[in-house]
Amino acid sequence: MSDKIGIYVCECGPNISSKVDIERILEEIAALEDFRDKELIVKQHKLLCSVAGKAFLEEEIKANELTHLICAACSPRDHDSTFKEVCKKAGLNPYMYKIVNIREQCAWVISDKEKATDKAIQYIHAGMDRVVYQQPLIEKQLDSNPDVLVIGGGIAGLQSALTLAGKNRRVFLVEKSAELGGTSIHFQKLLPRQGSDTATRNRKIKEVNKNPYIKVFTSTELSKIVGFLGNFEIVLKNSENDSETELLAGAVVLANGFQQANPQDFEGYNYTDNDEVYSALEIEKMYSETNQITMKSGELPKTVALVHCVGRKEVGYCSKICCNYLIKISDYLQSISSDIEIIDLFQDMCLPEKEDQEYYEELAARVIHSQRVTGTKVAGNKLTYTGINGRETTIEPDMIILAPAIIPAADNVHFANLLNIELHETGFFQEAHIKINPVSTNTDGVFVVGANRGACSISDAVIQAQAAAGKVLTQLIPGQKIIPEVMVSEILEAYCTGCQTCLEVCAYGAIYYDAERGISVVNEAICRGCGNCVGSCPSGSIRTRHFTNPQLYQEVKEALRK
Amino acid sequence: MDSKEFKPRIVGFLCNWCTYAAADMAGASRKDISPSLNVIRVMCSSRIDHNLLLTTYFNGADGILVAG
């Protein structure tokens, strides 16, 4: 009889001790003398997670040469990892231990002390039955590559690269067009009232180009990527000469930007019929190239209508930046000529930043005739709008400037497939958690920044870029080993029929098909051990370590004994 | 206690990330939970397959809760 199970019941101060009869637990568990032919050591402690408690446990494991350990205490979500660390220090494989939750599931929810005690004994017993079926698991250590791939040379990509390189991190910056700058390359001025911003942006591009830690690839696209946090194998393709570059990186920051919707796609904006209807981006380009905003005839317009919310209803979200940039365009116009009449047709005015209101009010007082409307239509050179009183008015301005919705870049789907990250129903990327983890994705080591996760201002793009750089710098430290999850799925070759059902259900893209052997294989570094594949496998050839069928069956059996 | 009183035996498979956390919160809020429920933690409710459900019924469960 060499196996010894140590069962330690935590009083958790008065939390457990006042609600269950710990003495009776100790008696009844110790009375299971011939339990599976194993020696039982049953003790209690005031507070197992305290420094003294952990030292006590460590000493007990060593002195008694325990082969299995049960801690009857709180929720595994609180202290599972605490006791696993104690096991490691004491030389016991941490997967030969199990925490049994007698606080949240007994002491705190069953008011009758007798019943709570019965329940605690039942749970401990089930834990003991399970723990003898557990197997030691060995953690692996993998080398990690600290370099970072940044996709997209717009503001978000430039800022990510600069922040990472500021910490001497090597960055590969990939831009599909021939030059850096992204969409904002066309903007003459940036909000709010920063004057000419071409200088600021050009300075960023210059800094990136001369930074020894940043290698820039223009006219280049990502063609292939496999791997996981700390270990991505990447193939880049140059679109000019079709040459390929292979490289390694540890993380990916995706900043592929956005596109402006074509107003033609929305009902009521017949924009090709009239030469004098422009999208805001066309005006930005015209102004930055010629320093003028003129009609096709070359003359200055006398009246200009600004139309907000083009496609707002159809796409189903507010594009956040349009109200602001239309105000900026009216600023452009009035700086060209104070005689231009500006009619501003808005449905809702979205001015989210603290500086915005003042800027708007100042221009509204001098140059903008603002009018709240419930709808607008453009046909030929006529613009018809419906006022809030329901009355329709038709005007014939010299020039109409539309603010079309910001929509996802066309390559979002391509990147979602390549990097195995999720798309939101709008087509923008889905964050790991919109509030508490907003630049991470469901794939470790892949981050999304800028307008690819929803319309955003340039300052937001910079904030997100710096956030993602911070994430990379704390998750991917040079020289640090990566310890992948050990409670992962494995596929038994002999049973696998190669049906590939598991490939479809795996949310992490952790399974690939080995055509040569005709079986599916789990990439253990990517697998998170959810067991989705186990549930879906028709031939029962997959098991998830530490949550195997025999282990769960034992728990079920004991849970139903009485 | 009346020995004929029916005490159902219910097995609850709870997902570590959501429902098990909710059960923790129920505990922290001192909600009353019947001792009839036997909680088994899994890393994802999608792990539960028909084998596990049938095994649970064969072992005498009156009801199964899969929550995740």
XYZ file of C-alpha atoms in Angstrom, chain A residues 75-532:
458
model
C -14.065 27.537 -5.421
C -11.333 26.425 -7.832
C -11.787 29.817 -9.420
C -10.337 31.323 -6.244
C -7.485 29.092 -5.161
C -6.959 26.189 -7.571
C -3.771 27.766 -8.868
C -2.602 28.590 -5.312
C -2.658 24.928 -4.315
C -1.198 23.825 -7.640
C 1.809 26.033 -6.871
C 2.107 24.410 -3.415
C 2.092 20.984 -5.088
C 4.872 22.058 -7.449
C 6.975 23.371 -4.568
C 6.451 20.181 -2.591
C 7.333 17.967 -5.541
C 3.849 16.581 -6.191
C 2.551 16.747 -9.747
C -0.140 19.441 -9.608
C -2.516 17.314 -11.654
C -2.603 14.723 -8.857
C -4.517 17.172 -6.711
C -8.123 18.307 -6.711
C -9.850 21.174 -4.997
C -13.343 20.402 -3.675
C -15.600 23.399 -3.319
C -17.358 23.039 0.026
C -17.705 26.788 0.547
C -19.674 28.206 -2.410
C -21.471 24.903 -2.982
C -22.146 23.759 0.592
C -21.439 26.146 3.432
C -22.829 29.232 1.748
C -25.879 27.804 -0.015
C -27.293 25.117 2.288
C -28.593 26.648 5.512
C -29.210 23.347 7.331
C -25.852 22.443 8.925
C -26.507 18.682 8.827
C -27.451 18.742 5.167
C -24.510 20.991 4.326
C -22.168 18.575 6.098
C -23.670 15.572 4.254
C -23.205 17.406 0.998
C -19.593 18.328 1.818
C -18.784 14.701 2.608
C -20.392 13.616 -0.654
C -18.375 16.154 -2.667
C -15.121 15.195 -0.912
C -15.836 11.538 -1.566
C -16.513 12.286 -5.248
C -13.258 14.245 -5.366
C -11.357 11.307 -3.880
C -12.869 8.952 -6.460
C -11.877 11.337 -9.211
C -8.377 12.120 -7.994
C -7.292 8.465 -8.091
C -8.168 8.469 -11.794
C -6.124 11.588 -12.456
C -2.779 11.320 -14.161
C 0.335 13.391 -13.788
C 0.705 15.893 -16.623
C 3.966 17.491 -17.603
C 4.131 21.150 -18.562
C 6.132 21.892 -21.692
C 8.299 24.910 -22.248
C 8.569 26.503 -25.657
C 10.971 29.172 -26.843
C 9.264 32.372 -27.842
C 10.105 34.852 -30.553
C 9.720 38.445 -29.315
C 9.463 40.084 -32.771
C 6.154 41.569 -33.891
C 4.341 41.657 -37.221
C 2.288 44.827 -37.729
C -0.156 44.734 -40.640
C -1.218 48.111 -42.029
C 0.781 51.297 -42.447
C -1.930 53.732 -41.380
C -1.906 55.754 -38.192
C -2.700 52.732 -35.980
C -0.027 50.566 -37.590
C 2.614 53.334 -37.544
C 1.934 54.068 -33.881
C 2.030 50.365 -32.889
C 5.363 49.953 -34.670
C 6.854 53.073 -33.091
C 5.724 52.181 -29.563
C 7.102 48.644 -29.858
C 10.367 49.824 -31.415
C 10.656 52.338 -28.574
C 11.323 49.325 -26.365
C 13.871 47.971 -28.882
C 11.432 45.408 -30.175
C 11.972 44.312 -33.773
C 8.920 45.093 -35.898
C 7.960 44.004 -39.404
C 5.565 46.616 -40.754
C 3.593 45.419 -43.757
C 1.653 47.818 -45.987
C -0.236 46.630 -49.054
C -0.048 49.933 -50.937
C 3.149 51.516 -52.189
C 3.432 54.089 -49.401
C 2.834 54.431 -45.681
C 0.130 56.661 -44.218
C -3.159 54.828 -44.705
C -6.404 56.676 -45.337
C -5.332 59.694 -43.323
C -2.636 60.432 -45.894
C -5.396 62.353 -47.706
C -6.297 64.575 -44.777
C -5.089 68.135 -44.823
C -5.975 68.837 -41.214
C -6.763 66.629 -38.298
C -9.335 67.254 -35.622
C -9.559 69.066 -33.339
C -7.993 72.194 -34.821
C -4.463 70.930 -34.977
C -3.697 73.079 -37.929
C -1.892 71.394 -40.765
C -1.295 67.870 -39.708
C 0.580 66.632 -42.706
C 3.676 67.574 -40.711
C 2.751 65.425 -37.699
C 1.894 62.460 -39.877
C 4.914 62.825 -42.113
C 7.082 62.949 -39.021
C 5.650 59.603 -37.876
C 6.336 58.077 -41.295
C 9.871 59.470 -41.276
C 10.492 58.115 -37.778
C 9.282 54.686 -38.830
C 11.451 54.699 -41.948
C 14.636 55.594 -40.108
C 14.037 53.438 -37.022
C 16.607 50.598 -37.078
C 14.195 48.253 -35.284
C 11.404 48.634 -37.855
C 11.604 46.885 -41.197
C 9.028 48.260 -43.619
C 7.530 46.150 -46.400
C 5.434 48.237 -48.806
C 3.352 46.787 -51.670
C 3.298 43.659 -49.570
C 0.543 41.442 -48.230
C 0.334 38.656 -45.699
C -0.117 35.453 -47.668
C 0.259 32.768 -45.019
C 0.531 32.513 -41.248
C 0.536 29.505 -38.926
C 1.404 29.195 -35.267
C 0.546 30.672 -31.913
C 1.596 33.329 -29.402
C 5.392 33.484 -29.387
C 5.712 31.353 -32.480
C 4.140 32.511 -35.736
C 5.564 31.392 -39.085
C 4.772 34.036 -41.665
C 4.961 34.315 -45.436
C 4.723 37.772 -47.024
C 4.137 38.359 -50.708
C 5.244 41.407 -52.663
C 2.472 42.376 -55.072
C 4.822 44.091 -57.530
C 7.270 41.292 -58.241
C 5.487 38.316 -56.609
C 8.530 37.595 -54.462
C 7.982 35.910 -51.108
C 9.598 36.618 -47.744
C 9.486 34.134 -44.887
C 9.867 35.338 -41.331
C 9.102 34.501 -37.700
C 7.300 36.637 -35.142
C 5.730 36.185 -31.741
C 2.687 38.410 -32.075
C 0.561 40.105 -34.708
C -0.940 43.582 -34.534
C -3.582 43.928 -37.223
C -4.332 47.496 -38.317
C -5.858 47.009 -41.755
C -8.135 50.032 -41.523
C -11.595 50.620 -42.950
C -13.388 51.825 -46.039
C -15.965 54.468 -46.699
C -19.239 53.073 -48.045
C -20.227 53.967 -51.591
C -23.288 56.273 -51.266
C -24.645 54.624 -54.411
C -25.281 51.509 -52.306
C -27.909 53.331 -50.270
C -31.383 54.265 -51.486
C -31.951 57.953 -52.119
C -28.378 58.960 -52.909
C -28.173 58.963 -56.664
C -24.712 60.237 -56.712
C -23.468 59.383 -60.168
C -26.219 61.487 -61.837
C -24.841 64.689 -60.477
C -21.232 65.766 -60.907
C -21.469 68.054 -57.927
C -22.170 65.359 -55.332
C -19.029 64.321 -53.482
C -18.182 61.979 -50.675
C -16.267 63.490 -47.784
C -13.148 61.541 -48.695
C -13.175 62.995 -52.221
C -13.277 66.483 -50.728
C -10.391 65.631 -48.374
C -8.340 64.432 -51.334
C -9.224 67.494 -53.423
C -8.319 69.864 -50.610
C -5.038 68.194 -49.721
C -3.955 68.042 -53.395
C -5.052 71.490 -54.595
C -5.681 73.459 -51.412
C -9.037 74.348 -52.983
C -12.566 73.007 -52.944
C -14.051 73.786 -56.354
C -16.812 72.570 -58.590
C -15.998 70.635 -61.761
C -16.097 73.945 -63.664
C -13.245 75.179 -61.488
C -15.422 77.807 -59.824
C -16.025 78.126 -56.126
C -19.452 76.906 -55.003
C -21.828 79.529 -53.579
C -23.934 77.103 -51.574
C -22.777 73.771 -50.155
C -24.996 71.198 -48.434
C -23.435 68.801 -45.935
C -25.400 65.592 -45.504
C -24.822 63.489 -42.377
C -25.744 59.845 -41.697
C -25.599 58.520 -45.272
C -26.333 54.801 -44.845
C -26.622 55.097 -41.069
C -29.937 53.203 -41.062
C -28.761 50.511 -43.487
C -25.516 49.630 -41.668
C -27.178 49.825 -38.275
C -24.585 51.845 -36.359
C -23.304 55.394 -35.955
C -19.961 55.957 -37.690
C -18.876 58.246 -34.853
C -16.478 60.504 -36.771
C -18.631 61.970 -39.577
C -20.276 64.855 -37.687
C -16.848 65.986 -36.630
C -15.209 65.819 -40.044
C -18.135 67.612 -41.707
C -17.546 70.440 -39.260
C -13.900 70.314 -40.253
C -14.889 70.497 -43.946
C -17.012 73.570 -43.227
C -13.896 75.006 -41.602
C -11.987 74.277 -44.857
C -14.753 75.960 -46.861
C -14.931 79.090 -44.815
C -11.149 79.433 -44.869
C -11.337 79.344 -48.697
C -14.093 81.928 -48.862
C -16.282 83.395 -46.160
C -19.017 83.914 -48.797
C -19.832 80.229 -49.177
C -23.200 79.406 -47.638
C -23.045 76.124 -45.737
C -26.234 74.186 -45.046
C -25.688 71.363 -42.601
C -28.379 68.644 -42.580
C -27.988 66.366 -39.588
C -30.200 63.753 -37.964
C -28.275 63.412 -34.713
C -25.172 65.392 -33.887
C -22.468 63.091 -32.528
C -19.728 65.084 -30.783
C -18.148 62.561 -28.433
C -14.905 64.240 -27.346
C -14.579 67.052 -24.841
C -13.128 69.441 -27.442
C -15.795 68.811 -30.076
C -18.692 70.857 -28.734
C -16.759 74.105 -28.565
C -15.417 73.701 -32.111
C -18.883 73.009 -33.467
C -20.537 75.881 -31.617
C -17.938 78.331 -32.772
C -18.393 77.388 -36.443
C -22.170 77.050 -36.105
C -22.323 80.600 -34.765
C -20.431 82.021 -37.771
C -20.734 79.865 -40.842
C -22.946 76.779 -40.586
C -26.710 76.838 -41.008
C -27.599 73.698 -39.122
C -30.906 72.014 -39.646
C -32.136 68.851 -37.919
C -33.811 66.552 -40.435
C -35.400 63.105 -40.396
C -34.318 62.107 -43.898
C -32.532 63.317 -47.026
C -32.712 62.370 -50.698
C -30.411 63.333 -53.546
C -31.650 63.146 -57.142
C -29.818 64.971 -59.893
C -28.884 68.375 -58.590
C -31.863 68.455 -56.219
C -31.611 67.737 -52.534
C -34.837 67.055 -50.666
C -34.901 66.885 -46.899
C -37.649 66.203 -44.399
C -37.677 68.505 -41.407
C -38.617 67.385 -37.915
C -42.080 68.872 -38.531
C -42.477 66.364 -41.406
C -42.374 69.023 -44.094
C -40.275 68.341 -47.195
C -38.040 71.025 -48.614
C -36.122 70.846 -51.885
C -33.024 72.908 -52.482
C -30.506 73.125 -55.325
C -27.099 73.725 -53.770
C -24.034 74.119 -55.995
C -22.307 71.295 -54.239
C -23.451 68.389 -52.028
C -21.006 66.686 -49.664
C -22.049 63.314 -48.224
C -20.786 61.606 -45.082
C -21.185 57.920 -45.941
C -20.998 55.221 -43.294
C -17.628 53.802 -42.293
C -17.683 50.126 -43.211
C -15.241 47.245 -42.654
C -12.291 46.935 -45.002
C -12.862 44.442 -47.802
C -10.022 42.244 -46.503
C -11.486 41.768 -42.993
C -12.926 38.369 -43.985
C -9.567 37.334 -45.455
C -7.738 38.272 -42.233
C -10.417 36.649 -40.050
C -9.776 33.360 -41.855
C -5.981 33.669 -41.945
C -5.601 34.627 -38.284
C -8.588 32.680 -36.963
C -10.214 35.670 -35.318
C -13.904 36.413 -35.065
C -15.942 38.946 -36.975
C -18.798 40.904 -35.450
C -22.110 40.782 -37.361
C -21.291 44.226 -38.800
C -18.158 42.776 -40.398
C -15.748 44.580 -38.061
C -13.486 42.443 -35.856
C -14.829 41.133 -32.589
C -12.728 41.969 -29.556
C -11.939 39.342 -26.883
C -14.019 41.484 -24.545
C -15.384 44.857 -25.553
C -14.807 46.400 -22.118
C -12.049 44.566 -20.314
C -9.976 43.298 -23.234
C -10.763 45.568 -26.172
C -7.696 45.186 -28.414
C -7.233 41.427 -27.948
C -8.960 38.757 -29.994
C -9.984 35.175 -29.321
C -6.574 34.117 -30.688
C -3.722 34.661 -28.245
C -1.052 36.916 -29.669
C -3.286 38.548 -32.299
C -4.441 42.105 -31.627
C -6.790 44.404 -33.562
C -6.348 48.171 -33.527
C -7.789 51.152 -35.329
C -10.907 51.302 -37.480
C -10.920 47.572 -38.285
C -12.806 46.985 -35.029
C -15.308 49.804 -35.596
C -15.242 53.430 -36.754
C -12.802 55.442 -34.674
C -11.037 58.760 -34.598
C -7.301 59.155 -35.089
C -6.786 59.736 -31.366
C -8.687 56.501 -30.639
C -6.518 54.681 -33.177
C -3.384 55.968 -31.429
C -4.726 54.931 -28.007
C -5.523 51.443 -29.283
C -2.146 51.114 -30.992
C -0.372 51.976 -27.760
C -2.641 49.598 -25.819
C -1.823 46.707 -28.151
C 1.893 47.517 -27.974
C 1.606 47.419 -24.170
C -0.124 44.051 -24.372
C 2.618 42.652 -26.606
C 5.404 44.009 -24.385
C 3.912 42.387 -21.274
C 2.886 39.064 -22.854
C 5.904 38.454 -25.013
C 9.112 38.986 -23.088
C 12.453 38.182 -24.749
C 13.956 34.984 -23.375
C 10.813 34.006 -21.541
C 9.570 30.488 -22.164
C 5.981 29.938 -23.119
C 4.134 27.326 -21.095
C 1.150 26.138 -23.088
C -1.967 24.768 -21.423
C -1.496 21.098 -20.511
C -5.171 20.242 -20.036
C -5.595 19.925 -23.806
C -7.256 17.528 -26.216
C -5.485 14.646 -27.856
C -6.657 12.487 -30.738
C -6.056 8.751 -30.607
C -4.707 7.831 -34.009
C -6.105 4.297 -33.964
C -9.706 5.477 -33.589
C -9.679 8.613 -35.730
C -11.467 8.142 -39.060
C -10.356 11.476 -40.462
C -13.900 12.834 -40.797
C -12.643 16.312 -39.737
C -15.790 17.185 -37.759
C -13.501 18.425 -35.002
C -11.860 20.926 -37.379
C -15.229 22.582 -37.890
C -16.155 22.866 -34.225
C -12.778 24.016 -32.865
C -13.128 27.697 -32.007
C -9.363 28.197 -31.759
C -8.274 26.585 -35.026
C -6.150 24.205 -32.962
C -6.816 21.098 -35.043
C -5.379 20.373 -38.466
C -5.784 17.471 -40.841
C -2.769 15.330 -41.555
C -3.605 14.073 -45.061
C -0.691 11.652 -45.144
C -1.842 9.752 -42.073
C -5.525 10.438 -42.765
C -6.193 11.719 -39.263
C -6.859 14.975 -37.441
C -4.125 16.260 -35.141
C -4.305 18.719 -32.226
C -1.776 21.528 -32.031
C -1.293 21.480 -28.288
C 0.116 24.983 -28.133
C -3.106 26.458 -29.495
C -5.678 24.140 -27.844
C -7.359 25.576 -24.731
C -8.897 22.297 -23.588
C -12.562 23.233 -23.876
C -13.450 19.749 -25.114
C -15.790 20.890 -27.863
